[in-house]
Short mmCIF file of C-alpha atoms in Angstrom, two decimals:
data_model
loop_
_atom_site.label_atom_id
_atom_site.label_comp_id
_atom_site.label_asym_id
_atom_site.label_seq_id
_atom_site.Cartn_x
_atom_site.Cartn_y
_atom_site.Cartn_z
CA UNK Y 10 6.12 -5.56 -26.02
CA UNK Y 11 3.93 -2.57 -24.39
CA UNK Y 12 1.78 -3.85 -21.63
CA UNK Y 13 -1.28 -2.22 -23.60
CA UNK Y 14 -0.13 -4.57 -26.60
CA UNK Y 15 -0.13 -7.54 -24.44
CA UNK Y 16 -3.36 -6.97 -22.98
CA UNK Y 17 -4.99 -6.57 -26.31
CA UNK Y 18 -3.35 -9.50 -27.52
CA UNK Y 19 -4.55 -11.63 -24.64
CA UNK Y 20 -7.71 -10.16 -24.89
CA UNK Y 21 -8.42 -10.64 -28.78
CA UNK Y 22 -6.90 -14.36 -28.37
CA UNK Y 23 -9.41 -15.57 -25.83
CA UNK Y 24 -12.34 -13.11 -26.92
CA UNK Y 25 -12.28 -11.87 -23.03
CA UNK Y 26 -12.47 -8.82 -21.07
CA UNK Y 27 -12.08 -10.91 -17.84
CA UNK Y 28 -9.58 -10.41 -15.23
CA UNK Y 29 -9.31 -13.33 -12.70
CA UNK Y 30 -8.41 -12.47 -9.12
CA UNK Y 31 -6.25 -14.86 -7.23
CA UNK Y 32 -6.81 -13.83 -3.58
CA UNK Y 33 -6.53 -17.00 -2.26
CA UNK Y 34 -7.72 -17.38 1.22
CA UNK Y 35 -6.46 -20.72 2.77
CA UNK Y 36 -9.36 -20.81 5.29
CA UNK Y 37 -11.75 -21.27 2.32
CA UNK Y 38 -10.12 -23.74 0.55
CA UNK Y 39 -11.48 -27.58 -0.24
CA UNK Y 40 -10.42 -29.62 2.42
CA UNK Y 41 -8.93 -32.31 -0.08
CA UNK Y 42 -6.34 -29.72 -0.86
CA UNK Y 43 -5.27 -29.16 2.58
CA UNK Y 44 -3.34 -32.41 2.80
CA UNK Y 45 -0.82 -31.38 0.07
CA UNK Y 46 2.60 -29.63 0.43
CA UNK Y 47 1.52 -26.22 -0.85
CA UNK Y 48 -2.34 -25.91 -1.02
CA UNK Y 49 -2.66 -22.56 -2.19
CA UNK Y 50 -0.24 -22.88 -4.96
CA UNK Y 51 -2.16 -26.25 -6.02
CA UNK Y 52 -5.64 -24.38 -5.70
CA UNK Y 53 -4.43 -21.50 -7.85
CA UNK Y 54 -2.71 -23.61 -10.68
CA UNK Y 55 -6.02 -25.41 -10.76
CA UNK Y 56 -8.02 -22.10 -11.05
CA UNK Y 57 -5.38 -20.98 -13.77
CA UNK Y 58 -5.54 -24.11 -15.67
CA UNK Y 59 -9.40 -24.07 -15.95
CA UNK Y 60 -9.35 -20.37 -16.97
CA UNK Y 61 -6.42 -19.74 -19.12
CA UNK Y 62 -8.40 -19.63 -22.33
CA UNK Y 63 -11.13 -17.64 -20.69
CA UNK Y 64 -9.45 -14.30 -19.50
CA UNK Y 65 -7.35 -11.42 -20.61
CA UNK Y 66 -5.42 -11.09 -17.42
CA UNK Y 67 -4.82 -12.47 -13.90
CA UNK Y 68 -4.69 -10.57 -10.60
CA UNK Y 69 -3.20 -11.86 -7.45
CA UNK Y 70 -3.51 -9.91 -4.31
CA UNK Y 71 -0.49 -9.42 -2.13
CA UNK Y 72 -2.31 -9.52 1.06
CA UNK Y 73 -3.30 -12.92 1.09
CA UNK Y 74 0.26 -13.86 0.40
CA UNK Y 75 1.50 -11.54 3.03
CA UNK Y 76 -0.63 -13.16 5.59
CA UNK Y 77 1.06 -16.46 5.02
CA UNK Y 78 4.53 -14.67 5.85
CA UNK Y 79 7.88 -15.38 3.86
CA UNK Y 80 6.57 -18.68 2.52
CA UNK Y 81 3.44 -16.40 0.97
CA UNK Y 82 5.83 -14.43 -0.82
CA UNK Y 83 7.47 -17.77 -2.45
CA UNK Y 84 3.76 -18.93 -3.38
CA UNK Y 85 3.07 -15.51 -4.93
CA UNK Y 86 5.98 -15.84 -6.98
CA UNK Y 87 5.43 -19.49 -8.18
CA UNK Y 88 1.73 -18.37 -8.58
CA UNK Y 89 2.84 -15.82 -11.05
CA UNK Y 90 5.44 -18.34 -12.86
CA UNK Y 91 2.50 -20.51 -13.36
CA UNK Y 92 0.28 -18.34 -15.54
CA UNK Y 93 1.15 -18.52 -19.19
CA UNK Y 94 3.49 -16.13 -20.28
CA UNK Y 95 1.27 -14.29 -23.07
CA UNK Y 96 -1.54 -13.41 -20.33
CA UNK Y 97 -0.74 -10.17 -18.64
CA UNK Y 98 -0.34 -10.36 -14.41
CA UNK Y 99 -1.42 -7.39 -12.72
CA UNK Y 100 -0.43 -7.56 -8.98
CA UNK Y 101 -2.86 -5.96 -6.76
CA UNK Y 102 -0.77 -4.05 -4.14
CA UNK Y 103 -2.09 -0.60 -3.98
CA UNK Y 104 1.50 0.82 -3.10
CA UNK Y 105 2.02 4.36 -2.95
CA UNK Y 106 5.23 5.92 -1.13
CA UNK Y 107 7.96 8.43 -1.53
CA UNK Y 108 10.44 8.03 -4.20
CA UNK Y 109 13.04 5.74 -3.02
CA UNK Y 110 10.66 3.50 -1.45
CA UNK Y 111 8.40 3.47 -4.72
CA UNK Y 112 11.41 2.44 -6.41
CA UNK Y 113 11.96 -0.64 -4.15
CA UNK Y 114 8.26 -1.54 -4.61
CA UNK Y 115 8.52 -1.35 -8.40
CA UNK Y 116 11.76 -3.27 -8.33
CA UNK Y 117 9.87 -5.95 -6.01
CA UNK Y 118 6.88 -6.43 -8.51
CA UNK Y 119 8.50 -5.89 -11.79
CA UNK Y 120 11.96 -7.45 -11.31
CA UNK Y 121 11.42 -9.81 -8.42
CA UNK Y 122 8.20 -11.30 -9.26
CA UNK Y 123 8.06 -10.44 -13.01
CA UNK Y 124 4.52 -8.98 -12.93
CA UNK Y 125 3.35 -6.83 -16.07
CA UNK Y 126 1.65 -4.31 -13.89
CA UNK Y 127 0.77 -3.17 -10.62
CA UNK Y 128 -2.42 -1.12 -8.81
CA UNK Y 129 -1.11 1.89 -7.20
CA UNK Y 130 -2.65 4.36 -4.73
CA UNK Y 131 -2.60 8.10 -5.87
CA UNK Y 132 -2.64 9.76 -2.46
CA UNK Y 133 0.95 10.72 -2.31
CA UNK Y 134 1.17 12.23 -5.83
CA UNK Y 135 3.10 11.86 -8.98
CA UNK Y 136 6.72 11.58 -7.23
CA UNK Y 137 5.16 8.36 -5.55
CA UNK Y 138 4.10 6.82 -9.00
CA UNK Y 139 7.18 8.13 -11.06
CA UNK Y 140 9.25 5.18 -10.38
CA UNK Y 141 6.43 2.70 -11.51
CA UNK Y 142 6.29 4.66 -14.80
CA UNK Y 143 9.94 4.08 -15.57
CA UNK Y 144 9.61 0.71 -17.06
CA UNK Y 145 8.41 1.15 -20.42
CA UNK Y 146 6.67 -2.22 -20.82
CA UNK Y 147 4.83 -2.04 -17.68
CA UNK Y 148 1.47 -0.44 -16.32
CA UNK Y 149 0.54 1.00 -13.38
CA UNK Y 150 -3.14 0.93 -12.49
CA UNK Y 151 -4.14 4.06 -10.31
CA UNK Y 152 -6.88 4.11 -7.78
CA UNK Y 153 -9.55 6.59 -9.11
CA UNK Y 154 -12.78 5.49 -7.94
CA UNK Y 155 -13.08 2.20 -5.85
CA UNK Y 156 -15.67 -0.11 -5.43
CA UNK Y 157 -16.29 -0.07 -1.78
CA UNK Y 158 -18.61 1.73 0.56
CA UNK Y 159 -15.54 3.83 1.94
CA UNK Y 160 -15.02 5.34 -1.42
CA UNK Y 161 -17.35 8.03 -0.21
CA UNK Y 162 -15.60 9.33 2.72
CA UNK Y 163 -12.86 11.16 0.67
CA UNK Y 164 -12.90 10.20 -3.14
CA UNK Y 165 -15.98 12.19 -3.89
CA UNK Y 166 -15.11 15.47 -1.87
CA UNK Y 167 -15.94 18.52 -4.30
CA UNK Y 168 -13.20 20.28 -5.28
CA UNK Y 169 -13.22 23.27 -7.80
CA UNK Y 170 -16.32 21.88 -9.40
CA UNK Y 171 -15.68 18.30 -9.64
CA UNK Y 172 -14.96 15.30 -7.27
CA UNK Y 173 -11.33 14.36 -6.30
CA UNK Y 174 -11.43 11.31 -8.26
CA UNK Y 175 -12.16 13.13 -11.64
CA UNK Y 176 -8.78 15.38 -10.44
CA UNK Y 177 -6.89 12.02 -10.19
CA UNK Y 178 -8.32 10.71 -13.51
CA UNK Y 179 -7.23 14.15 -15.45
CA UNK Y 180 -3.75 14.15 -13.76
CA UNK Y 181 -3.17 10.43 -14.60
CA UNK Y 182 -3.94 10.95 -18.37
CA UNK Y 183 -1.20 13.72 -18.39
CA UNK Y 184 1.16 11.33 -16.64
CA UNK Y 185 0.69 8.41 -18.79
CA UNK Y 186 3.00 7.89 -21.50
CA UNK Y 187 2.66 5.03 -23.99
CA UNK Y 188 -0.01 3.27 -21.99
CA UNK Y 189 2.02 3.07 -18.83
CA UNK Y 190 -1.02 4.03 -16.72
CA UNK Y 191 -4.31 2.63 -16.23
CA UNK Y 192 -7.22 3.39 -13.73
CA UNK Y 193 -9.18 1.22 -11.11
CA UNK Y 194 -12.76 2.33 -11.40
CA UNK Y 195 -15.35 0.39 -9.58
CA UNK Y 196 -18.22 -1.35 -11.46
CA UNK Y 197 -20.44 -0.35 -8.76
CA UNK Y 198 -20.75 3.48 -10.38
CA UNK Y 199 -21.77 3.00 -14.01
CA UNK Y 200 -22.46 6.65 -14.35
CA UNK Y 201 -19.10 7.66 -12.75
CA UNK Y 202 -17.42 5.24 -15.10
CA UNK Y 203 -18.93 6.74 -18.20
CA UNK Y 204 -17.65 10.29 -17.02
CA UNK Y 205 -14.22 8.90 -16.44
CA UNK Y 206 -14.05 6.68 -19.73
CA UNK Y 207 -14.50 10.47 -21.22
CA UNK Y 208 -11.90 11.89 -19.24
CA UNK Y 209 -9.46 9.09 -20.14
CA UNK Y 210 -10.58 7.54 -23.31
CA UNK Y 211 -7.36 5.56 -24.14
CA UNK Y 212 -6.35 4.19 -20.58
CA UNK Y 213 -6.77 0.58 -19.88
CA UNK Y 214 -9.44 0.47 -16.76
CA UNK Y 215 -9.50 -2.32 -14.23
CA UNK Y 216 -12.99 -2.68 -13.08
CA UNK Y 217 -13.59 -4.49 -9.90
CA UNK Y 218 -16.94 -4.88 -8.12
CA UNK Y 219 -19.07 -7.14 -10.29
CA UNK Y 220 -21.06 -9.62 -8.37
CA UNK Y 221 -21.02 -9.86 -4.56
CA UNK Y 222 -20.17 -6.16 -4.65
CA UNK Y 223 -23.23 -5.30 -6.60
CA UNK Y 224 -21.93 -3.98 -9.90
CA UNK Y 225 -23.84 -4.75 -12.93
CA UNK Y 226 -21.87 -6.35 -15.76
CA UNK Y 227 -24.03 -4.99 -19.01
CA UNK Y 228 -24.06 -1.40 -17.26
CA UNK Y 229 -20.05 -1.53 -16.61
CA UNK Y 230 -19.84 -2.56 -20.19
CA UNK Z 7 -0.92 -2.43 27.14
CA UNK Z 8 -2.38 0.04 24.69
CA UNK Z 9 -0.13 1.43 21.89
CA UNK Z 10 -0.14 4.76 23.34
CA UNK Z 11 0.80 3.48 26.84
CA UNK Z 12 3.44 1.40 25.33
CA UNK Z 13 5.02 4.35 23.14
CA UNK Z 14 4.75 7.04 26.21
CA UNK Z 15 6.71 4.31 28.35
CA UNK Z 16 9.64 3.87 25.78
CA UNK Z 17 9.50 7.81 25.14
CA UNK Z 18 9.75 8.47 29.11
CA UNK Z 19 12.47 5.88 29.53
CA UNK Z 20 14.76 7.07 26.79
CA UNK Z 21 13.62 10.66 27.06
CA UNK Z 22 13.07 10.51 23.22
CA UNK Z 23 10.66 11.48 20.59
CA UNK Z 24 12.83 9.92 18.10
CA UNK Z 25 11.69 7.02 15.61
CA UNK Z 26 14.44 5.39 13.83
CA UNK Z 27 13.72 4.03 10.31
CA UNK Z 28 15.19 0.74 9.28
CA UNK Z 29 15.00 1.18 5.41
CA UNK Z 30 17.96 -0.72 4.89
CA UNK Z 31 19.04 -0.62 1.05
CA UNK Z 32 21.52 -3.68 0.72
CA UNK Z 33 23.42 -1.63 -2.21
CA UNK Z 34 24.38 1.00 0.49
CA UNK Z 35 25.54 -1.44 3.21
CA UNK Z 36 29.54 -1.01 4.22
CA UNK Z 37 31.29 -3.48 2.32
CA UNK Z 38 32.64 -5.52 5.33
CA UNK Z 39 29.00 -6.36 6.12
CA UNK Z 40 28.42 -8.12 2.34
CA UNK Z 41 30.54 -11.09 3.19
CA UNK Z 42 28.21 -12.24 6.06
CA UNK Z 43 25.38 -14.61 5.69
CA UNK Z 44 22.68 -12.08 6.32
CA UNK Z 45 23.98 -8.50 5.68
CA UNK Z 46 20.72 -6.45 6.12
CA UNK Z 47 20.07 -8.36 9.48
CA UNK Z 48 23.65 -7.81 10.62
CA UNK Z 49 23.30 -3.98 9.90
CA UNK Z 50 19.93 -3.73 11.36
CA UNK Z 51 20.85 -5.25 14.74
CA UNK Z 52 23.89 -3.32 14.84
CA UNK Z 53 21.82 0.02 14.20
CA UNK Z 54 19.20 -1.11 17.01
CA UNK Z 55 22.02 -1.99 19.31
CA UNK Z 56 23.58 1.37 19.05
CA UNK Z 57 20.28 3.29 19.52
CA UNK Z 58 17.90 1.18 21.75
CA UNK Z 59 18.43 3.77 24.49
CA UNK Z 60 17.88 6.95 22.41
CA UNK Z 61 14.56 6.06 20.69
CA UNK Z 62 10.96 5.80 21.20
CA UNK Z 63 10.29 3.54 18.52
CA UNK Z 64 11.63 1.74 15.28
CA UNK Z 65 9.99 1.92 11.71
CA UNK Z 66 11.12 -0.77 9.31
CA UNK Z 67 9.77 -0.20 5.59
CA UNK Z 68 8.19 -3.16 4.01
CA UNK Z 69 9.43 -2.05 0.31
CA UNK Z 70 13.26 -2.57 1.37
CA UNK Z 71 12.50 -6.07 2.46
CA UNK Z 72 9.96 -6.97 -0.51
CA UNK Z 73 12.46 -6.06 -2.96
CA UNK Z 74 14.75 -8.82 -1.58
CA UNK Z 75 11.76 -11.52 -2.28
CA UNK Z 76 10.75 -14.23 0.11
CA UNK Z 77 14.06 -13.82 1.99
CA UNK Z 78 13.25 -10.04 2.68
CA UNK Z 79 10.12 -10.89 4.51
CA UNK Z 80 12.04 -13.29 6.66
CA UNK Z 81 14.61 -10.80 7.35
CA UNK Z 82 11.99 -8.17 8.20
CA UNK Z 83 10.58 -10.63 10.71
CA UNK Z 84 14.01 -11.24 12.28
CA UNK Z 85 14.57 -7.34 12.47
CA UNK Z 86 11.54 -6.84 14.25
CA UNK Z 87 12.49 -9.97 16.67
CA UNK Z 88 16.03 -8.13 17.17
CA UNK Z 89 13.91 -4.93 18.83
CA UNK Z 90 13.62 -4.92 22.68
CA UNK Z 91 9.91 -5.75 23.54
CA UNK Z 92 9.40 -2.59 25.20
CA UNK Z 93 9.93 -0.51 22.24
CA UNK Z 94 7.04 0.10 19.87
CA UNK Z 95 7.48 -1.17 16.15
CA UNK Z 96 5.80 0.76 13.67
CA UNK Z 97 5.68 -1.28 10.32
CA UNK Z 98 5.71 1.38 7.39
CA UNK Z 99 3.65 -0.32 4.87
CA UNK Z 100 1.00 2.44 3.55
CA UNK Z 101 -1.45 -0.30 2.98
CA UNK Z 102 -5.17 0.36 2.19
CA UNK Z 103 -7.67 -2.01 0.39
CA UNK Z 104 -11.02 -3.04 0.72
CA UNK Z 105 -12.48 -4.74 3.84
CA UNK Z 106 -11.21 -8.36 3.35
CA UNK Z 107 -8.20 -7.70 1.96
CA UNK Z 108 -7.36 -5.05 4.66
CA UNK Z 109 -8.29 -7.72 7.36
CA UNK Z 110 -5.34 -9.98 5.53
CA UNK Z 111 -2.94 -6.96 5.89
CA UNK Z 112 -3.70 -6.64 9.36
CA UNK Z 113 -3.22 -10.27 10.11
CA UNK Z 114 0.23 -10.13 8.20
CA UNK Z 115 1.40 -7.39 10.34
CA UNK Z 116 -0.05 -7.41 13.54
CA UNK Z 117 -0.07 -11.56 14.03
CA UNK Z 118 2.57 -12.69 11.64
CA UNK Z 119 5.31 -9.87 12.07
CA UNK Z 120 4.31 -9.01 15.77
CA UNK Z 121 4.37 -5.16 14.71
CA UNK Z 122 2.81 -2.82 17.32
CA UNK Z 123 1.69 -0.18 14.57
CA UNK Z 124 1.36 0.28 10.78
CA UNK Z 125 1.05 3.10 8.44
CA UNK Z 126 -2.24 3.14 6.15
CA UNK Z 127 -3.63 4.97 3.48
CA UNK Z 128 -6.75 6.61 3.72
CA UNK Z 129 -7.86 6.99 -0.07
CA UNK Z 130 -10.18 4.24 0.16
CA UNK Z 131 -12.28 5.34 3.25
CA UNK Z 132 -13.27 3.66 6.59
CA UNK Z 133 -13.83 0.02 5.62
CA UNK Z 134 -10.32 -0.13 4.43
CA UNK Z 135 -8.99 1.10 7.74
CA UNK Z 136 -11.78 -0.86 10.16
CA UNK Z 137 -9.81 -4.16 10.20
CA UNK Z 138 -6.81 -2.32 11.51
CA UNK Z 139 -8.88 -0.77 14.38
CA UNK Z 140 -9.91 -4.18 15.68
CA UNK Z 141 -6.79 -4.88 17.45
CA UNK Z 142 -7.34 -2.85 20.84
CA UNK Z 143 -3.58 -2.79 21.58
CA UNK Z 144 -2.23 -1.58 18.12
CA UNK Z 145 -2.15 1.58 16.16
CA UNK Z 146 -2.75 2.53 12.78
CA UNK Z 147 -1.09 5.72 11.41
CA UNK Z 148 -3.10 7.20 8.75
CA UNK Z 149 -1.40 9.38 6.05
CA UNK Z 150 -2.65 12.79 6.35
CA UNK Z 151 -0.13 15.29 4.94
CA UNK Z 152 3.04 13.70 3.54
CA UNK Z 153 6.29 15.25 3.55
CA UNK Z 154 7.22 14.69 -0.33
CA UNK Z 155 6.60 17.26 -3.25
CA UNK Z 156 3.67 15.09 -4.62
CA UNK Z 157 1.58 15.95 -1.63
CA UNK Z 158 0.71 18.91 -3.25
CA UNK Z 159 -1.38 17.01 -6.19
CA UNK Z 160 -4.17 15.57 -4.11
CA UNK Z 161 -3.82 16.40 -0.40
CA UNK Z 162 -4.11 20.15 -0.82
CA UNK Z 163 -7.03 20.26 -2.99
CA UNK Z 164 -9.55 22.64 -1.36
CA UNK Z 165 -12.99 21.22 -0.65
CA UNK Z 166 -15.74 22.88 1.53
CA UNK Z 167 -13.17 25.66 2.84
CA UNK Z 168 -10.54 23.28 3.74
CA UNK Z 169 -7.71 21.12 2.27
CA UNK Z 170 -8.43 17.32 1.79
CA UNK Z 171 -5.72 16.61 4.31
CA UNK Z 172 -7.88 18.43 7.03
CA UNK Z 173 -11.17 16.33 6.13
CA UNK Z 174 -8.94 13.20 6.89
CA UNK Z 175 -7.64 14.55 9.93
CA UNK Z 176 -10.94 15.22 11.03
CA UNK Z 177 -12.55 11.93 10.13
CA UNK Z 178 -9.72 9.92 11.62
CA UNK Z 179 -10.12 11.75 15.24
CA UNK Z 180 -13.89 10.42 14.97
CA UNK Z 181 -12.60 7.04 14.08
CA UNK Z 182 -9.85 6.66 16.69
CA UNK Z 183 -11.06 4.85 19.79
CA UNK Z 184 -8.59 4.29 22.80
CA UNK Z 185 -5.78 5.48 20.87
CA UNK Z 186 -5.99 3.24 18.05
CA UNK Z 187 -5.30 5.87 15.39
CA UNK Z 188 -2.31 8.25 14.94
CA UNK Z 189 -1.34 10.49 11.80
CA UNK Z 190 1.22 10.90 9.48
CA UNK Z 191 2.20 14.59 9.06
CA UNK Z 192 5.37 15.80 7.32
CA UNK Z 193 7.87 18.01 9.19
CA UNK Z 194 8.33 20.16 5.99
CA UNK Z 195 4.80 21.80 6.84
CA UNK Z 196 5.30 23.30 10.43
CA UNK Z 197 2.27 25.77 10.03
CA UNK Z 198 0.00 22.81 8.63
CA UNK Z 199 1.34 20.68 11.53
CA UNK Z 200 0.31 23.04 13.89
CA UNK Z 201 -3.37 22.99 12.29
CA UNK Z 202 -3.29 19.23 12.20
CA UNK Z 203 -2.43 19.20 15.88
CA UNK Z 204 -5.27 21.66 16.88
CA UNK Z 205 -7.63 19.16 15.18
CA UNK Z 206 -6.16 16.10 16.82
CA UNK Z 207 -4.74 17.11 20.12
CA UNK Z 208 -4.72 13.74 21.44
CA UNK Z 209 -3.59 11.57 18.58
CA UNK Z 210 0.15 10.21 18.17
CA UNK Z 211 1.92 12.06 15.02
CA UNK Z 212 4.34 10.33 13.14
CA UNK Z 213 6.25 13.04 11.59
CA UNK Z 214 9.12 12.31 8.65
CA UNK Z 215 10.93 14.73 6.84
CA UNK Z 216 13.55 15.97 8.99
CA UNK Z 217 17.05 16.42 7.52
CA UNK Z 218 17.39 15.45 3.78
CA UNK Z 219 13.78 16.49 2.95
CA UNK Z 220 14.28 19.82 4.53
CA UNK Z 221 12.03 19.74 7.57
CA UNK Z 222 13.29 21.73 10.50
CA UNK Z 223 13.45 19.83 14.04
CA UNK Z 224 12.52 22.74 16.37
CA UNK Z 225 9.87 23.93 14.16
CA UNK Z 226 8.24 20.50 14.03
CA UNK Z 227 8.31 20.37 17.64
#
């Protein structure tokens, strides 16, 4: 089953467009969990159990697990295994490197961890993305316009009549075959989101930034 | 000791500008090593022992360890521990994410693994780099102009009279305090390397791409 089919099926089953992040910071866990053997996994399992009928995807963030060392990588794998198999897992890794390195990352996330999708960084261009696109039932979500303040530093630079992020959206549309690419676009920029949706009418969009970062749910939808 | 001081001391001691990568692919190891308990670590230790008087830095690449799962992260830590303490370790991770995530990555690499430096991706802008700059004796090497073919996709886009990668070099010069930033510039573009050195006369440069990728050592120097 292609990623887009799996995503659509999960979305329809739960009538949901919500992706729940699993960026679990051990220093912010409820105290009663800290006495258990594996508090982060326990917390993640409770979140998954409480939300599995409300979401269309889960998104664990590698940084929070890598900060725990080798054990963290094991907890990340156990977390992904705890997610019901019909719900897509997007590993938020934002990787991007030359071909043979990207091939290793794709192997780590798709084969090693069993993820359905991964977030990737476009700065190094097509050959850095290509190894992720060689898995026909997976999806690479490419950073396009991010929700943070620093997006203004380089993503908005004007080039040939349009900002850099629009160049990226257009290239990714050309690179995507059978739904193997998506785009990451911050909810904090609804007008730009509208324009990116015009450029990429068929690509799945991962839209962070609702809530604390100030993005508006209605406007994003 | 600041990173730049440690780098200079190692460089002077060994009369070397060479950084040795530790991108160890288990499928390409000599067969006699595969019978040992920890073939990747054994290979890395042999490389380190054979080169410790010839280099100014080592650069393990996280992808090759993550492809091994949780054990890989342990081997990465053991590899870094096997490097003599006076030689800087640059973890080639090319990370870049919003503030609280970047803080976790900085913690994973600087505290967890004990690295001296890390490669980072500039696409998400200053707030994605800031947590790496808060360690005064560490260094973040920011991707500027990379050595791969895909560099042409976005890094060369012209904006306000210069390519995107020159905008990045100029911004990083402004962000660097006391040698806490460096730049990654491919040896495959010696003319552009000259220009970036003019923009950033004091920043350490990490220059991949000599050899297989076609970069010329003399031209790069």
